[in-house]
Amino acid sequence: MIQEKTNNKNPGSADSSKPVISIKGLYKSFGKDNDVLKGIDLTVQKGENLVVLGKSGSGKSVAIKCLVGLVTADKGEIKVFDTDISTLDYSGLNAVRIRIGFLFQNAALYDSMSVRQNLEFPLKRHSKKLSSQEVDDKVTEALVNVGLEEAIDKMPSELSGGMRKRIGLARTLILKPEIILYDEPTTGLDTITSREISELILAIQKKNKTSSVIITHDMACAKLTGDRLVIVKDGVIDAEGSYDELEKSDDAWVRSFFV
Amino acid sequence: MVVYLKNIFNDAGNVTLFTARFFKEVLRPPYEIKEFIRQCYIIGYKSLPLVAITGFIMGLVLTLQSRPTLVEFGAESWLPGMVALSLIREIAPVITALICAGKISSGIGAELGSMKVTEQIDAMEVSGINPYKYLVVTRILATTLMIPLLVVFADGVGILGGYIGMNIHSDVTLFRYLSRILDSLEFLDIVPATIKTFFFGFFIGMTGCYKGYTAANGTESVGKAATSAVVVASLTIFIIDMLAVQLTDLFF
Ligand SMILES: Nc1ncnc2c1ncn2[C@@H]1O[C@H](COP(=O)(O)OP(=O)(O)OP(=O)(O)O)[C@@H](O)[C@H]1O
Ligand SMILES: [Mg+2]
């Protein structure tokens, strides 16, 4: 019931001067001596694609999981659509989550469901008014977007890694989220498909005016999709700027990402 | 030692919270009816052959084993009643529950465990779907409802097995066999035995779900979730059974 309410209108977020995501002083550690995030500050403006770079294990995935409340931060303020998510109860949090798309690093497809059911699952729950024809149309459209309409009746176990990733992307996009968090959208894909996915990310940004956080190791993807780039190092944001700025940075470590 | 104790209390606390959440969410809409029915089919219908075979053998063997003793006392006519009583009061519920602990608890533990490890549960969570409700509540409800039905089914098949066991040595008509059973059965034999099967079912589902849902990251924890679900569920069944017998003794 909550879902339908929030799907139709979006209080607060229409204001373009305010960032849609704002993180201040985010700390997170696992156990005693694994401090992963040590004070991340980050904002994403409406309609902006923010690319997050950083070495493997630097805590990029943990940071975006904090954003949707999958991981609870130890310290710090996380505001999404101008609401502090730590103040929300479960249904309030879910109302925010519906407006955010999350592409998992390993796609996280539901193994017991076919591709079609994977896509229908969020759709049927959050847009109850849709006729089955409309659901079908949306599923097909989402699959055409990622170029996999022939896989509709396959099970996830029958798909290759790259195909799973693309189905995961289709599932993320099907609810037309206002914010999309991409965790390595092009990893494990060939160069051609990677470029197609990057172009798709760009097209979605233009068409739906979405704001996105894109974690990637793929510099071609970063160059194409990123309006602004940040680099995570030792649990903090170490560098920030456009692709061209960072490429010409004085810091040799920052430049090393671009070779 | 202190760490060990701390872990036990920690675990106990978590289990309590997990169980409390079930009672909180089971009544709150939206209800996942389709998934519940699917789980009933998987848990109930798909276990029928296994339960039938064990039920039949239990009845048959129990008859064959008890017969010599009763014959010695010249009390062979008590055989059907005795077999039916043992089956209904104790053997069918416990054996069926144990079999289901092996099949269903471990199945649920492995399924939810692998969903946890591959972030499928997180994926549900971030798409605004309550995974506890969709995955856990439906499964626990299904086991709570299906285990008692499976036990009744095992009772029936066991009694049939007993009839065949009787006829190996003597010649009794099915009608006579059944009327002897009905004569010796009382209402109080059936009710407490049935009530405890609901608890068996609840804990079979609960242990599987808890172990799977709280599995740590990494594929090895899937196997751990499955095996420890079986162990804990089996132990719990024995404990509940003991408590149930004591309580019945006390009240009836
Ligand atoms: N649930 C968890 N429990 C314990 N430690 C965790 C957990 N999740 C992440 N970590 C730790 O946090 C650190 C950062 O992990 P994270 O997955 O965010 O890295 P990443 O930057 O996304 O790397 P990659 O580029 O390889 O995906 C790792 O050291 C990992 O061990
Ligand atoms: Mg990662």
XYZ file of C-alpha atoms in Angstrom, chain A residues 9-249:
241
model
C 4.473 11.106 -6.337
C 7.896 11.897 -5.040
C 7.949 14.589 -2.413
C 11.147 16.513 -2.049
C 13.165 14.999 -4.817
C 11.906 17.284 -7.553
C 13.910 20.143 -6.115
C 16.917 20.185 -8.400
C 19.093 22.361 -6.198
C 19.273 19.761 -3.454
C 21.437 16.664 -3.951
C 19.433 13.423 -4.192
C 22.122 11.586 -2.271
C 24.277 13.132 0.397
C 26.646 11.161 2.586
C 28.588 12.809 5.385
C 31.293 11.180 7.453
C 30.350 7.575 6.790
C 32.200 5.025 8.935
C 31.914 1.283 8.739
C 34.073 -1.458 10.132
C 33.641 -5.217 10.160
C 34.861 -6.768 13.358
C 37.621 -5.227 15.391
C 40.361 -4.462 12.926
C 38.734 -4.239 9.545
C 37.910 -0.554 9.183
C 36.539 -0.386 5.681
C 35.069 3.110 5.448
C 36.678 5.874 7.441
C 34.698 8.992 6.751
C 33.242 9.029 3.245
C 31.698 12.306 2.066
C 29.729 12.129 -1.134
C 26.913 13.934 -2.904
C 25.036 13.110 -6.057
C 23.027 15.814 -7.773
C 19.797 15.142 -9.560
C 20.389 13.821 -13.044
C 24.074 13.217 -12.414
C 26.133 10.093 -13.082
C 28.784 9.694 -10.423
C 31.494 7.137 -11.125
C 33.271 5.560 -8.150
C 36.722 4.130 -8.741
C 38.970 2.381 -6.264
C 40.997 -0.738 -5.784
C 39.340 -4.050 -5.170
C 38.385 -4.372 -1.514
C 38.416 -0.641 -0.860
C 34.791 -0.720 0.296
C 32.907 0.582 -2.738
C 30.220 -2.081 -2.561
C 29.876 -1.610 1.193
C 29.353 2.131 0.686
C 26.413 1.753 -1.698
C 24.931 -0.989 0.478
C 24.897 1.534 3.316
C 22.935 3.837 1.029
C 19.989 1.451 0.816
C 20.233 0.232 4.380
C 21.517 -3.253 3.542
C 24.536 -2.535 5.704
C 24.101 -0.382 8.777
C 26.674 2.366 9.063
C 28.602 2.740 12.324
C 28.638 6.501 12.113
C 27.681 9.231 9.675
C 24.686 10.730 7.983
C 23.098 9.293 4.857
C 20.408 11.319 3.171
C 18.496 10.015 0.193
C 15.806 12.233 -1.342
C 16.558 14.543 1.554
C 15.505 11.997 4.203
C 17.956 10.603 6.689
C 17.527 6.870 6.154
C 18.627 5.976 9.669
C 15.465 7.662 11.007
C 13.122 5.555 8.885
C 11.231 2.494 10.074
C 11.035 -0.616 7.913
C 8.129 0.478 5.752
C 9.514 3.966 5.391
C 12.817 2.505 4.275
C 11.036 0.258 1.787
C 9.212 3.245 0.332
C 12.597 4.831 -0.364
C 14.085 1.589 -1.651
C 11.424 1.236 -4.313
C 12.631 4.468 -5.851
C 16.213 3.179 -5.981
C 17.466 0.553 -8.397
C 20.375 -1.601 -7.278
C 22.433 -3.691 -9.665
C 24.391 -6.252 -7.653
C 27.951 -7.068 -8.505
C 26.980 -10.682 -9.133
C 23.502 -9.916 -10.523
C 21.766 -11.785 -7.651
C 19.104 -13.297 -9.909
C 16.491 -15.414 -8.149
C 17.674 -18.930 -8.974
C 14.326 -20.598 -8.502
C 12.574 -18.297 -10.957
C 12.764 -18.017 -14.727
C 14.000 -14.797 -16.307
C 10.426 -13.708 -16.871
C 9.489 -14.329 -13.232
C 12.620 -12.527 -12.074
C 11.461 -9.420 -13.888
C 7.802 -9.777 -12.952
C 8.542 -10.275 -9.286
C 9.153 -6.620 -8.325
C 6.725 -5.361 -10.950
C 3.710 -7.337 -9.758
C 4.281 -6.384 -6.161
C 4.682 -2.676 -6.615
C 2.367 -1.895 -9.491
C -0.690 -3.964 -8.681
C -2.885 -2.081 -11.122
C -1.050 -3.345 -14.195
C -2.917 -5.795 -16.414
C -1.060 -8.950 -17.358
C -0.701 -7.558 -20.873
C 1.041 -4.476 -19.515
C 3.304 -6.616 -17.332
C 4.228 -8.684 -20.385
C 4.964 -5.568 -22.392
C 7.170 -4.102 -19.696
C 9.098 -7.349 -19.303
C 9.676 -7.588 -23.030
C 10.703 -3.958 -23.243
C 13.196 -4.386 -20.388
C 14.697 -7.434 -22.081
C 14.923 -5.724 -25.470
C 16.790 -2.893 -23.735
C 19.539 -5.283 -22.692
C 19.335 -7.282 -25.911
C 18.211 -10.549 -24.392
C 14.575 -10.987 -25.381
C 15.240 -14.579 -26.471
C 16.240 -15.557 -22.906
C 12.817 -14.829 -21.441
C 11.917 -18.417 -20.567
C 15.374 -19.550 -19.485
C 16.372 -20.228 -15.903
C 19.286 -18.222 -14.444
C 21.404 -21.377 -14.267
C 21.209 -21.635 -18.068
C 22.691 -18.181 -18.601
C 26.298 -17.104 -18.956
C 27.822 -14.669 -16.467
C 27.442 -11.724 -18.816
C 23.855 -12.631 -19.646
C 23.021 -12.832 -15.933
C 24.480 -9.398 -15.480
C 22.324 -7.995 -18.244
C 19.180 -9.651 -16.882
C 20.085 -8.183 -13.494
C 20.272 -4.796 -15.160
C 16.883 -5.310 -16.816
C 15.384 -6.222 -13.442
C 16.914 -3.144 -11.862
C 15.478 -0.855 -14.534
C 12.003 -2.305 -14.752
C 10.566 -0.236 -11.904
C 11.913 2.979 -13.491
C 13.867 4.020 -10.394
C 14.889 7.630 -9.846
C 18.278 6.662 -8.474
C 20.270 3.717 -9.801
C 23.249 2.190 -8.050
C 25.331 0.126 -10.451
C 27.894 -2.188 -8.887
C 30.300 -2.980 -11.715
C 27.767 -3.099 -14.548
C 30.274 -4.076 -17.236
C 32.605 -6.451 -15.401
C 32.807 -9.802 -17.106
C 31.408 -8.562 -20.391
C 33.195 -8.338 -23.723
C 34.198 -4.894 -25.010
C 31.289 -4.615 -27.413
C 28.632 -5.545 -24.862
C 30.365 -3.353 -22.293
C 30.022 -0.388 -24.612
C 26.381 -1.232 -25.262
C 25.703 -1.357 -21.536
C 27.534 1.917 -20.976
C 25.486 3.510 -23.728
C 22.337 2.098 -22.184
C 23.272 3.639 -18.828
C 23.766 6.954 -20.559
C 20.490 6.654 -22.459
C 18.568 5.898 -19.270
C 20.087 8.927 -17.602
C 18.992 11.138 -20.491
C 15.551 9.610 -20.928
C 14.406 9.192 -17.316
C 16.515 11.961 -15.737
C 17.880 9.414 -13.272
C 20.755 10.013 -10.926
C 23.263 7.185 -10.685
C 26.244 5.914 -8.793
C 28.361 3.695 -11.001
C 31.084 1.583 -9.438
C 33.413 0.355 -12.116
C 36.916 -0.782 -12.970
C 36.193 -0.273 -16.655
C 37.712 3.076 -17.669
C 35.888 3.138 -21.007
C 32.623 2.889 -19.105
C 33.779 5.544 -16.643
C 34.692 7.903 -19.466
C 31.458 7.436 -21.338
C 28.978 7.472 -18.453
C 30.593 9.600 -15.768
C 29.744 13.259 -15.271
C 32.009 13.266 -12.239
C 34.450 10.699 -10.860
C 35.616 9.979 -7.333
C 38.361 7.628 -6.207
C 38.157 5.753 -2.921
C 41.409 5.066 -1.104
C 41.936 3.845 2.464
C 38.316 4.378 3.367
C 38.002 8.006 2.241
C 37.400 9.861 -1.015
C 40.917 10.562 -2.218
C 40.272 12.413 -5.453
C 37.359 13.954 -7.266
C 36.844 15.566 -10.650
C 35.859 15.014 -14.237
C 37.498 12.276 -16.282
C 39.813 14.718 -18.013
C 40.802 16.460 -14.795
C 41.703 13.251 -13.002
C 43.533 11.887 -16.029
C 45.870 14.891 -15.839
C 46.143 14.844 -12.037
